[in-house]
Amino acid sequence: MDAAEFRKRGKEMVDYVADYLEKIEKRQVFPDVEPGYLRPLIADCAPQDPESFEDVFKDIEKIIMPGVTHWHSPYFFAYFPAASSFPALLADMLCGGIGCVGFSWASSPACTELETVMLDWLGKMVNLPEEFLAGKDGQGGGVIQGSASEATLIALLAARTKTIRRVQSEQPELTEAEIMGRLVAYASDQAHSSVERAALIGAVKIKNVPSDDTFSVCGSALKKVLDEDKAAGLIPFFFCATLGTTPCCSFDKLLELGPICNKENIWMHIDAAYAGSAFICPEFRHLLNGVEFADSFNFNPHKWLLVNFDCSAMWVKKRSDLIGAFKLEPLYLQHHHQEGSSLWLQHWQIPLGRRFRSLKLWFVLRMYGVKGLQEHIRKHVRLSHQFEHLVLQDERFEICAEVVLGLVCFRLKGSNELNEALLQSINDAKKIHLVPCHLREKFVLRFAICSRTVESTHVKFAWQHISQLATDLLKTWEQNHHQQ
């Protein structure tokens, strides 16, 4: 394919993507395929001779689309939103076109510098304390990671290095291995599984701190666990606070937890993967109060800020903590502009190479403006309260957790088996898509407002559909139980 054909095919692909997104609600939200559906549809080996674009293109609808879960459908209410917008798609095209691998300043100056400035823009939008911004000569700063899981891992590894060095300076007789064996990380019993995975990769113990009846961790619960562990000779070094937990969007109490972590020399990382985008709205910014006590903070613009995956924003108060843990500089990566190397983002992440992801932020922040993004968040929150209101009008159902942002946790009053059967009938019908969670011993359905194009009509349709399936289910359920 030469440049002339690329122009032609590029326009065709843009048309295809625009049609796909414009008409997405006509497609069944969840595919009708079984595991292994794809292999028999394609050749065993790559072709020896080139094939035409037409041949490849017609296989998109034939082979790929039948196996796609349509995350951007207005009937998709599962997990959390995956952001998408046309400006971000265009920026991703430019990123691929430039095709740089921006590990250091010299490997593509614009790639490093735009990212640093965009993370300052975003930090100011959520009103982060000044220490987290790079500015002209700040000690902190932001970086784009691939996911919140990576951000948590990076924070945990930096905290581990920092603590080992501190303990070695206080007790030089201890070996690194002895210190490692005593390190403990902490997170809520509601925290995402990726926090436990970070501890697994970091080869340290992790303990769950019990959450209260609002599914939040409070200061006294953390203090109790810390006191027990310190008495047993362990070294607490890392706490991951969650703002907007995956099961029910609950918020750990930063204002109680932060001072404890600071006093005990524990690195506090904040995972606000989903909820963080809402902090650009003044009415939700109070949910981030206490961030001033944190060492690192992370949220995903690729969830709720109209920037396509992947774009996970992470800030640290002291970038020297990250660089201290990860900096290695072979000669082939060095450059005469070495003095700015604390902003060389290769030292802030696990891979060396990095894509020009800040272009997506730059396009979206400029073309929506803060006001446009605030309106997007507010619309989703209005729709979740609309769904909550519909649930509350039906005495057969109950709401299981406070609705703060765009997630509603609900269930039929009754057994877990009944609710499992309801979810099964919803997902078997494939008109809408939901996933469940467990809140303590209860099996709960999660209804997350996801699509950029979802409207009140889609929410009403979803509720009518759920309500009808519940009616049908309860009839057969009662009959079966009477027969028994």
PDB file of C-alpha atoms in Angstrom, residues 87-365:
ATOM      1  CA  PRO A  87     -11.211  13.703  18.727  1.00  0.00           C
ATOM      2  CA  ALA A  88      -9.443  10.891  20.648  1.00  0.00           C
ATOM      3  CA  LEU A  89      -9.733   8.523  17.660  1.00  0.00           C
ATOM      4  CA  LEU A  90      -8.189  11.138  15.384  1.00  0.00           C
ATOM      5  CA  ALA A  91      -5.352  11.725  17.854  1.00  0.00           C
ATOM      6  CA  ASP A  92      -4.697   7.972  18.018  1.00  0.00           C
ATOM      7  CA  MET A  93      -4.409   7.951  14.234  1.00  0.00           C
ATOM      8  CA  LEU A  94      -1.816  10.727  14.450  1.00  0.00           C
ATOM      9  CA  CYS A  95       0.021   8.854  17.223  1.00  0.00           C
ATOM     10  CA  GLY A  96       0.268   5.806  14.965  1.00  0.00           C
ATOM     11  CA  GLY A  97       1.364   7.983  12.038  1.00  0.00           C
ATOM     12  CA  ILE A  98       4.186   9.681  13.940  1.00  0.00           C
ATOM     13  CA  GLY A  99       5.073   6.254  15.349  1.00  0.00           C
ATOM     14  CA  CYS A 100       7.755   7.371  17.794  1.00  0.00           C
ATOM     15  CA  VAL A 101       8.917   5.321  20.774  1.00  0.00           C
ATOM     16  CA  GLY A 102       9.191   8.087  23.339  1.00  0.00           C
ATOM     17  CA  PHE A 103      11.228   6.622  26.192  1.00  0.00           C
ATOM     18  CA  SER A 104      13.512   9.643  26.691  1.00  0.00           C
ATOM     19  CA  TRP A 105      13.402  13.331  25.864  1.00  0.00           C
ATOM     20  CA  ALA A 106      15.801  12.870  22.939  1.00  0.00           C
ATOM     21  CA  SER A 107      13.839   9.945  21.485  1.00  0.00           C
ATOM     22  CA  SER A 108      11.023  12.449  20.771  1.00  0.00           C
ATOM     23  CA  PRO A 109      11.021  15.715  22.719  1.00  0.00           C
ATOM     24  CA  ALA A 110       7.369  16.570  21.986  1.00  0.00           C
ATOM     25  CA  CYS A 111       6.241  13.172  23.276  1.00  0.00           C
ATOM     26  CA  THR A 112       7.815  13.701  26.721  1.00  0.00           C
ATOM     27  CA  GLU A 113       7.032  17.412  27.019  1.00  0.00           C
ATOM     28  CA  LEU A 114       3.377  17.262  25.923  1.00  0.00           C
ATOM     29  CA  GLU A 115       2.717  14.439  28.387  1.00  0.00           C
ATOM     30  CA  THR A 116       4.216  16.402  31.280  1.00  0.00           C
ATOM     31  CA  VAL A 117       2.159  19.490  30.392  1.00  0.00           C
ATOM     32  CA  MET A 118      -1.083  17.547  29.783  1.00  0.00           C
ATOM     33  CA  LEU A 119      -0.779  15.884  33.189  1.00  0.00           C
ATOM     34  CA  ASP A 120      -0.368  19.354  34.707  1.00  0.00           C
ATOM     35  CA  TRP A 121      -3.533  20.480  32.838  1.00  0.00           C
ATOM     36  CA  LEU A 122      -5.435  17.453  34.100  1.00  0.00           C
ATOM     37  CA  GLY A 123      -4.058  17.861  37.633  1.00  0.00           C
ATOM     38  CA  LYS A 124      -5.281  21.458  37.700  1.00  0.00           C
ATOM     39  CA  MET A 125      -8.713  20.344  36.400  1.00  0.00           C
ATOM     40  CA  VAL A 126      -9.168  18.073  39.444  1.00  0.00           C
ATOM     41  CA  ASN A 127      -7.559  20.698  41.690  1.00  0.00           C
ATOM     42  CA  LEU A 128      -4.623  18.538  42.798  1.00  0.00           C
ATOM     43  CA  PRO A 129      -2.280  20.119  45.374  1.00  0.00           C
ATOM     44  CA  GLU A 130       0.606  22.005  43.764  1.00  0.00           C
ATOM     45  CA  GLU A 131       3.159  19.377  44.907  1.00  0.00           C
ATOM     46  CA  PHE A 132       1.764  16.866  42.410  1.00  0.00           C
ATOM     47  CA  LEU A 133       2.412  19.125  39.412  1.00  0.00           C
ATOM     48  CA  ALA A 134       5.668  19.298  37.473  1.00  0.00           C
ATOM     49  CA  GLY A 135       5.351  22.993  36.605  1.00  0.00           C
ATOM     50  CA  LYS A 136       8.634  24.618  35.623  1.00  0.00           C
ATOM     51  CA  ASP A 137      10.613  23.336  38.581  1.00  0.00           C
ATOM     52  CA  GLY A 138       8.316  21.225  40.792  1.00  0.00           C
ATOM     53  CA  GLN A 139       9.383  18.032  42.563  1.00  0.00           C
ATOM     54  CA  GLY A 140       6.292  16.073  41.472  1.00  0.00           C
ATOM     55  CA  GLY A 141       4.536  15.478  38.189  1.00  0.00           C
ATOM     56  CA  GLY A 142       2.363  13.176  36.171  1.00  0.00           C
ATOM     57  CA  VAL A 143       2.789  10.330  33.717  1.00  0.00           C
ATOM     58  CA  ILE A 144       0.457   8.258  31.535  1.00  0.00           C
ATOM     59  CA  GLN A 145       0.411   4.561  32.430  1.00  0.00           C
ATOM     60  CA  GLY A 146      -1.367   1.829  30.471  1.00  0.00           C
ATOM     61  CA  SER A 147      -3.804   1.018  33.268  1.00  0.00           C
ATOM     62  CA  ALA A 148      -4.580   1.622  36.945  1.00  0.00           C
ATOM     63  CA  SER A 149      -3.106  -1.829  37.665  1.00  0.00           C
ATOM     64  CA  GLU A 150       0.270  -0.585  36.384  1.00  0.00           C
ATOM     65  CA  ALA A 151       0.028   2.615  38.412  1.00  0.00           C
ATOM     66  CA  THR A 152      -0.636   0.655  41.627  1.00  0.00           C
ATOM     67  CA  LEU A 153       2.294  -1.673  40.905  1.00  0.00           C
ATOM     68  CA  ILE A 154       4.671   1.227  40.178  1.00  0.00           C
ATOM     69  CA  ALA A 155       3.634   2.967  43.417  1.00  0.00           C
ATOM     70  CA  LEU A 156       4.051  -0.240  45.443  1.00  0.00           C
ATOM     71  CA  LEU A 157       7.522  -0.939  43.992  1.00  0.00           C
ATOM     72  CA  ALA A 158       8.664   2.647  44.610  1.00  0.00           C
ATOM     73  CA  ALA A 159       7.333   2.446  48.178  1.00  0.00           C
ATOM     74  CA  ARG A 160       9.147  -0.868  48.690  1.00  0.00           C
ATOM     75  CA  THR A 161      12.510   0.572  47.554  1.00  0.00           C
ATOM     76  CA  LYS A 162      12.037   3.712  49.648  1.00  0.00           C
ATOM     77  CA  THR A 163      11.162   1.725  52.790  1.00  0.00           C
ATOM     78  CA  ILE A 164      14.014  -0.779  52.373  1.00  0.00           C
ATOM     79  CA  ARG A 165      16.505   2.111  52.085  1.00  0.00           C
ATOM     80  CA  ARG A 166      15.030   3.888  55.128  1.00  0.00           C
ATOM     81  CA  VAL A 167      15.038   0.741  57.312  1.00  0.00           C
ATOM     82  CA  GLN A 168      18.598  -0.144  56.198  1.00  0.00           C
ATOM     83  CA  SER A 169      19.816   3.310  57.238  1.00  0.00           C
ATOM     84  CA  GLU A 170      18.104   2.934  60.659  1.00  0.00           C
ATOM     85  CA  GLN A 171      19.093  -0.733  61.210  1.00  0.00           C
ATOM     86  CA  PRO A 172      22.200  -1.477  59.071  1.00  0.00           C
ATOM     87  CA  GLU A 173      22.469  -4.996  60.519  1.00  0.00           C
ATOM     88  CA  LEU A 174      19.308  -6.092  58.622  1.00  0.00           C
ATOM     89  CA  THR A 175      19.711  -7.538  55.126  1.00  0.00           C
ATOM     90  CA  GLU A 176      17.440  -6.531  52.265  1.00  0.00           C
ATOM     91  CA  ALA A 177      15.925 -10.049  52.303  1.00  0.00           C
ATOM     92  CA  GLU A 178      15.097  -9.780  56.021  1.00  0.00           C
ATOM     93  CA  ILE A 179      13.398  -6.436  55.500  1.00  0.00           C
ATOM     94  CA  MET A 180      11.472  -7.722  52.447  1.00  0.00           C
ATOM     95  CA  GLY A 181      10.147 -10.646  54.478  1.00  0.00           C
ATOM     96  CA  ARG A 182       8.625  -8.247  57.010  1.00  0.00           C
ATOM     97  CA  LEU A 183       7.064  -5.706  54.630  1.00  0.00           C
ATOM     98  CA  VAL A 184       3.255  -5.515  54.505  1.00  0.00           C
ATOM     99  CA  ALA A 185       0.955  -3.661  52.106  1.00  0.00           C
ATOM    100  CA  TYR A 186      -2.707  -2.881  52.860  1.00  0.00           C
ATOM    101  CA  ALA A 187      -5.916  -2.240  50.937  1.00  0.00           C
ATOM    102  CA  SER A 188      -9.659  -2.349  51.545  1.00  0.00           C
ATOM    103  CA  ASP A 189     -11.503  -5.658  51.362  1.00  0.00           C
ATOM    104  CA  GLN A 190     -13.369  -3.890  48.524  1.00  0.00           C
ATOM    105  CA  ALA A 191     -10.183  -2.958  46.594  1.00  0.00           C
ATOM    106  CA  HIS A 192      -9.660  -4.176  43.041  1.00  0.00           C
ATOM    107  CA  SER A 193      -7.867  -7.515  42.606  1.00  0.00           C
ATOM    108  CA  SER A 194      -5.036  -5.676  40.812  1.00  0.00           C
ATOM    109  CA  VAL A 195      -3.816  -4.375  44.205  1.00  0.00           C
ATOM    110  CA  GLU A 196      -3.327  -7.933  45.471  1.00  0.00           C
ATOM    111  CA  ARG A 197      -1.651  -8.754  42.167  1.00  0.00           C
ATOM    112  CA  ALA A 198       0.778  -5.842  42.608  1.00  0.00           C
ATOM    113  CA  ALA A 199       1.812  -7.266  45.987  1.00  0.00           C
ATOM    114  CA  LEU A 200       2.224 -10.696  44.406  1.00  0.00           C
ATOM    115  CA  ILE A 201       4.536  -9.263  41.712  1.00  0.00           C
ATOM    116  CA  GLY A 202       6.330  -7.121  44.314  1.00  0.00           C
ATOM    117  CA  ALA A 203       6.877 -10.239  46.496  1.00  0.00           C
ATOM    118  CA  VAL A 204       5.414  -8.640  49.623  1.00  0.00           C
ATOM    119  CA  LYS A 205       2.602  -9.617  51.985  1.00  0.00           C
ATOM    120  CA  ILE A 206      -0.738  -7.848  51.590  1.00  0.00           C
ATOM    121  CA  LYS A 207      -3.609  -7.624  54.069  1.00  0.00           C
ATOM    122  CA  ASN A 208      -7.214  -6.582  53.595  1.00  0.00           C
ATOM    123  CA  VAL A 209      -8.499  -3.872  55.915  1.00  0.00           C
ATOM    124  CA  PRO A 210     -12.182  -4.514  56.718  1.00  0.00           C
ATOM    125  CA  SER A 211     -14.575  -1.912  55.312  1.00  0.00           C
ATOM    126  CA  ASP A 212     -17.506  -0.471  57.280  1.00  0.00           C
ATOM    127  CA  ASP A 213     -21.226  -0.756  56.517  1.00  0.00           C
ATOM    128  CA  THR A 214     -20.874   1.795  53.690  1.00  0.00           C
ATOM    129  CA  PHE A 215     -18.088  -0.381  52.182  1.00  0.00           C
ATOM    130  CA  SER A 216     -15.470   2.281  53.059  1.00  0.00           C
ATOM    131  CA  VAL A 217     -12.256   1.913  55.067  1.00  0.00           C
ATOM    132  CA  CYS A 218     -12.052   4.296  58.029  1.00  0.00           C
ATOM    133  CA  GLY A 219      -9.025   5.334  60.078  1.00  0.00           C
ATOM    134  CA  SER A 220      -9.740   3.158  63.120  1.00  0.00           C
ATOM    135  CA  ALA A 221      -9.892  -0.034  60.998  1.00  0.00           C
ATOM    136  CA  LEU A 222      -6.488   0.692  59.452  1.00  0.00           C
ATOM    137  CA  LYS A 223      -4.950   1.654  62.798  1.00  0.00           C
ATOM    138  CA  LYS A 224      -6.109  -1.613  64.405  1.00  0.00           C
ATOM    139  CA  VAL A 225      -4.441  -3.754  61.696  1.00  0.00           C
ATOM    140  CA  LEU A 226      -1.251  -1.641  61.781  1.00  0.00           C
ATOM    141  CA  ASP A 227      -0.926  -1.907  65.574  1.00  0.00           C
ATOM    142  CA  GLU A 228      -1.308  -5.715  65.435  1.00  0.00           C
ATOM    143  CA  ASP A 229       1.263  -6.068  62.647  1.00  0.00           C
ATOM    144  CA  LYS A 230       3.830  -3.735  64.204  1.00  0.00           C
ATOM    145  CA  ALA A 231       3.529  -5.651  67.488  1.00  0.00           C
ATOM    146  CA  ALA A 232       4.302  -8.821  65.516  1.00  0.00           C
ATOM    147  CA  GLY A 233       7.522  -7.252  64.162  1.00  0.00           C
ATOM    148  CA  LEU A 234       6.202  -6.536  60.652  1.00  0.00           C
ATOM    149  CA  ILE A 235       6.911  -3.349  58.676  1.00  0.00           C
ATOM    150  CA  PRO A 236       3.817  -1.641  57.176  1.00  0.00           C
ATOM    151  CA  PHE A 237       4.948   0.281  54.082  1.00  0.00           C
ATOM    152  CA  PHE A 238       2.082   0.821  51.591  1.00  0.00           C
ATOM    153  CA  PHE A 239      -1.649   1.526  51.717  1.00  0.00           C
ATOM    154  CA  CYS A 240      -3.827   1.691  48.613  1.00  0.00           C
ATOM    155  CA  ALA A 241      -6.913   3.809  49.247  1.00  0.00           C
ATOM    156  CA  THR A 242      -9.748   3.397  46.760  1.00  0.00           C
ATOM    157  CA  LEU A 243     -12.041   6.200  45.643  1.00  0.00           C
ATOM    158  CA  GLY A 244     -14.924   4.584  43.753  1.00  0.00           C
ATOM    159  CA  THR A 245     -14.534   0.833  44.404  1.00  0.00           C
ATOM    160  CA  THR A 246     -15.297  -1.564  41.552  1.00  0.00           C
ATOM    161  CA  PRO A 247     -18.150  -3.447  43.283  1.00  0.00           C
ATOM    162  CA  CYS A 248     -20.213  -0.445  44.425  1.00  0.00           C
ATOM    163  CA  CYS A 249     -18.285   2.843  43.961  1.00  0.00           C
ATOM    164  CA  SER A 250     -17.632   3.396  47.676  1.00  0.00           C
ATOM    165  CA  PHE A 251     -14.996   5.839  48.948  1.00  0.00           C
ATOM    166  CA  ASP A 252     -12.305   5.185  51.552  1.00  0.00           C
ATOM    167  CA  LYS A 253     -12.051   7.945  54.179  1.00  0.00           C
ATOM    168  CA  LEU A 254      -8.886   9.768  53.094  1.00  0.00           C
ATOM    169  CA  LEU A 255      -9.085  12.459  55.759  1.00  0.00           C
ATOM    170  CA  GLU A 256      -8.825   9.770  58.469  1.00  0.00           C
ATOM    171  CA  LEU A 257      -6.412   7.455  56.631  1.00  0.00           C
ATOM    172  CA  GLY A 258      -3.949  10.057  55.314  1.00  0.00           C
ATOM    173  CA  PRO A 259      -2.607  11.363  58.652  1.00  0.00           C
ATOM    174  CA  ILE A 260      -2.136   7.769  59.912  1.00  0.00           C
ATOM    175  CA  CYS A 261      -0.114   6.830  56.808  1.00  0.00           C
ATOM    176  CA  ASN A 262       2.004   9.997  57.078  1.00  0.00           C
ATOM    177  CA  LYS A 263       2.722   9.414  60.777  1.00  0.00           C
ATOM    178  CA  GLU A 264       3.635   5.738  60.219  1.00  0.00           C
ATOM    179  CA  ASN A 265       5.883   6.362  57.174  1.00  0.00           C
ATOM    180  CA  ILE A 266       3.457   4.432  54.956  1.00  0.00           C
ATOM    181  CA  TRP A 267       3.195   5.336  51.259  1.00  0.00           C
ATOM    182  CA  MET A 268      -0.452   6.194  50.514  1.00  0.00           C
ATOM    183  CA  HIS A 269      -1.496   5.553  46.916  1.00  0.00           C
ATOM    184  CA  ILE A 270      -4.979   6.578  45.775  1.00  0.00           C
ATOM    185  CA  ASP A 271      -6.706   4.468  43.132  1.00  0.00           C
ATOM    186  CA  ALA A 272      -9.608   6.502  41.703  1.00  0.00           C
ATOM    187  CA  ALA A 273      -9.639   4.637  38.370  1.00  0.00           C
ATOM    188  CA  TYR A 274     -13.336   5.269  37.609  1.00  0.00           C
ATOM    189  CA  ALA A 275     -14.392   8.032  39.997  1.00  0.00           C
ATOM    190  CA  GLY A 276     -11.424  10.351  39.395  1.00  0.00           C
ATOM    191  CA  SER A 277     -12.860  11.842  36.197  1.00  0.00           C
ATOM    192  CA  ALA A 278     -15.834  13.200  38.188  1.00  0.00           C
ATOM    193  CA  PHE A 279     -13.491  15.339  40.316  1.00  0.00           C
ATOM    194  CA  ILE A 280     -13.361  17.872  37.447  1.00  0.00           C
ATOM    195  CA  CYS A 281     -16.889  18.855  38.622  1.00  0.00           C
ATOM    196  CA  PRO A 282     -16.765  21.139  41.675  1.00  0.00           C
ATOM    197  CA  GLU A 283     -19.763  19.326  43.225  1.00  0.00           C
ATOM    198  CA  PHE A 284     -17.777  16.049  43.314  1.00  0.00           C
ATOM    199  CA  ARG A 285     -14.318  17.437  44.178  1.00  0.00           C
ATOM    200  CA  HIS A 286     -14.935  16.971  47.937  1.00  0.00           C
ATOM    201  CA  LEU A 287     -14.641  13.214  47.326  1.00  0.00           C
ATOM    202  CA  LEU A 288     -10.900  13.805  46.756  1.00  0.00           C
ATOM    203  CA  ASN A 289     -10.367  15.765  49.994  1.00  0.00           C
ATOM    204  CA  GLY A 290      -7.375  14.251  51.772  1.00  0.00           C
ATOM    205  CA  VAL A 291      -5.362  13.769  48.580  1.00  0.00           C
ATOM    206  CA  GLU A 292      -2.871  16.199  50.158  1.00  0.00           C
ATOM    207  CA  PHE A 293      -1.729  13.323  52.418  1.00  0.00           C
ATOM    208  CA  ALA A 294      -1.079  10.950  49.482  1.00  0.00           C
ATOM    209  CA  ASP A 295       2.246  10.109  47.856  1.00  0.00           C
ATOM    210  CA  SER A 296       0.672   9.097  44.544  1.00  0.00           C
ATOM    211  CA  PHE A 297      -2.725   9.445  42.855  1.00  0.00           C
ATOM    212  CA  ASN A 298      -4.194   7.753  39.799  1.00  0.00           C
ATOM    213  CA  PHE A 299      -7.332   7.834  37.690  1.00  0.00           C
ATOM    214  CA  ASN A 300      -8.311   6.667  34.203  1.00  0.00           C
ATOM    215  CA  PRO A 301      -9.350   9.284  31.645  1.00  0.00           C
ATOM    216  CA  HIS A 302      -9.879   6.195  29.441  1.00  0.00           C
ATOM    217  CA  LYS A 303     -12.860   5.258  31.604  1.00  0.00           C
ATOM    218  CA  TRP A 304     -14.927   8.404  31.890  1.00  0.00           C
ATOM    219  CA  LEU A 305     -13.169  11.355  30.257  1.00  0.00           C
ATOM    220  CA  LEU A 306     -13.749  10.554  26.572  1.00  0.00           C
ATOM    221  CA  VAL A 307     -10.138   9.499  25.918  1.00  0.00           C
ATOM    222  CA  ASN A 308      -9.897   6.068  24.285  1.00  0.00           C
ATOM    223  CA  PHE A 309      -7.967   3.271  25.992  1.00  0.00           C
ATOM    224  CA  ASP A 310      -5.174   3.350  27.034  1.00  0.00           C
ATOM    225  CA  CYS A 311      -4.633   6.467  29.115  1.00  0.00           C
ATOM    226  CA  SER A 312      -4.260   6.088  32.875  1.00  0.00           C
ATOM    227  CA  ALA A 313      -3.064   9.269  34.587  1.00  0.00           C
ATOM    228  CA  MET A 314      -0.714   8.955  37.561  1.00  0.00           C
ATOM    229  CA  TRP A 315       0.840  11.692  39.700  1.00  0.00           C
ATOM    230  CA  VAL A 316       3.525  11.560  42.365  1.00  0.00           C
ATOM    231  CA  LYS A 317       4.550  14.154  44.930  1.00  0.00           C
ATOM    232  CA  LYS A 318       8.253  13.305  44.648  1.00  0.00           C
ATOM    233  CA  ARG A 319       9.315  11.961  41.300  1.00  0.00           C
ATOM    234  CA  SER A 320      12.707  11.153  42.835  1.00  0.00           C
ATOM    235  CA  ASP A 321      10.923   8.275  44.656  1.00  0.00           C
ATOM    236  CA  LEU A 322      10.021   6.628  41.345  1.00  0.00           C
ATOM    237  CA  ILE A 323      13.309   7.361  39.658  1.00  0.00           C
ATOM    238  CA  GLY A 324      15.177   6.085  42.727  1.00  0.00           C
ATOM    239  CA  ALA A 325      13.442   2.742  42.252  1.00  0.00           C
ATOM    240  CA  PHE A 326      13.627   2.368  38.466  1.00  0.00           C
ATOM    241  CA  LYS A 327      16.498   4.375  36.992  1.00  0.00           C
ATOM    242  CA  LEU A 328      19.042   2.462  34.922  1.00  0.00           C
ATOM    243  CA  GLU A 329      20.967   4.267  32.217  1.00  0.00           C
ATOM    244  CA  PRO A 330      23.051   2.326  29.731  1.00  0.00           C
ATOM    245  CA  LEU A 331      25.161   4.455  27.417  1.00  0.00           C
ATOM    246  CA  TYR A 332      22.897   3.902  24.379  1.00  0.00           C
ATOM    247  CA  LEU A 333      20.027   5.653  26.191  1.00  0.00           C
ATOM    248  CA  GLN A 334      22.081   8.646  27.360  1.00  0.00           C
ATOM    249  CA  HIS A 335      22.022  12.069  25.755  1.00  0.00           C
ATOM    250  CA  HIS A 336      23.766  15.438  26.233  1.00  0.00           C
ATOM    251  CA  HIS A 337      20.498  17.009  27.542  1.00  0.00           C
ATOM    252  CA  GLN A 338      20.848  14.758  30.587  1.00  0.00           C
ATOM    253  CA  GLU A 339      20.016  17.405  33.186  1.00  0.00           C
ATOM    254  CA  GLY A 340      16.235  17.158  32.557  1.00  0.00           C
ATOM    255  CA  SER A 341      16.306  13.405  32.816  1.00  0.00           C
ATOM    256  CA  SER A 342      14.102  13.262  35.912  1.00  0.00           C
ATOM    257  CA  LEU A 343      11.294  13.967  33.437  1.00  0.00           C
ATOM    258  CA  TRP A 344      12.361  11.129  31.155  1.00  0.00           C
ATOM    259  CA  LEU A 345       9.285   9.051  31.555  1.00  0.00           C
ATOM    260  CA  GLN A 346      11.055   5.706  30.985  1.00  0.00           C
ATOM    261  CA  HIS A 347      12.019   5.902  34.688  1.00  0.00           C
ATOM    262  CA  TRP A 348       8.359   6.217  35.727  1.00  0.00           C
ATOM    263  CA  GLN A 349       7.033   2.974  34.290  1.00  0.00           C
ATOM    264  CA  ILE A 350       7.651  -0.740  33.719  1.00  0.00           C
ATOM    265  CA  PRO A 351       8.210  -0.829  29.930  1.00  0.00           C
ATOM    266  CA  LEU A 352      10.949   1.230  28.289  1.00  0.00           C
ATOM    267  CA  GLY A 353       9.026   2.149  25.140  1.00  0.00           C
ATOM    268  CA  ARG A 354       5.987   4.401  25.201  1.00  0.00           C
ATOM    269  CA  ARG A 355       3.416   5.603  22.673  1.00  0.00           C
ATOM    270  CA  PHE A 356       2.539   9.262  22.128  1.00  0.00           C
ATOM    271  CA  ARG A 357      -0.626   8.916  24.250  1.00  0.00           C
ATOM    272  CA  SER A 358      -0.736  12.534  25.389  1.00  0.00           C
ATOM    273  CA  LEU A 359      -1.982  13.549  21.925  1.00  0.00           C
ATOM    274  CA  LYS A 360      -5.368  12.015  22.836  1.00  0.00           C
ATOM    275  CA  LEU A 361      -5.575  14.132  25.973  1.00  0.00           C
ATOM    276  CA  TRP A 362      -4.511  17.264  24.117  1.00  0.00           C
ATOM    277  CA  PHE A 363      -7.167  16.797  21.415  1.00  0.00           C
ATOM    278  CA  VAL A 364      -9.971  15.904  23.848  1.00  0.00           C
ATOM    279  CA  LEU A 365      -9.232  18.607  26.435  1.00  0.00           C
TER     280      LEU A 365
END
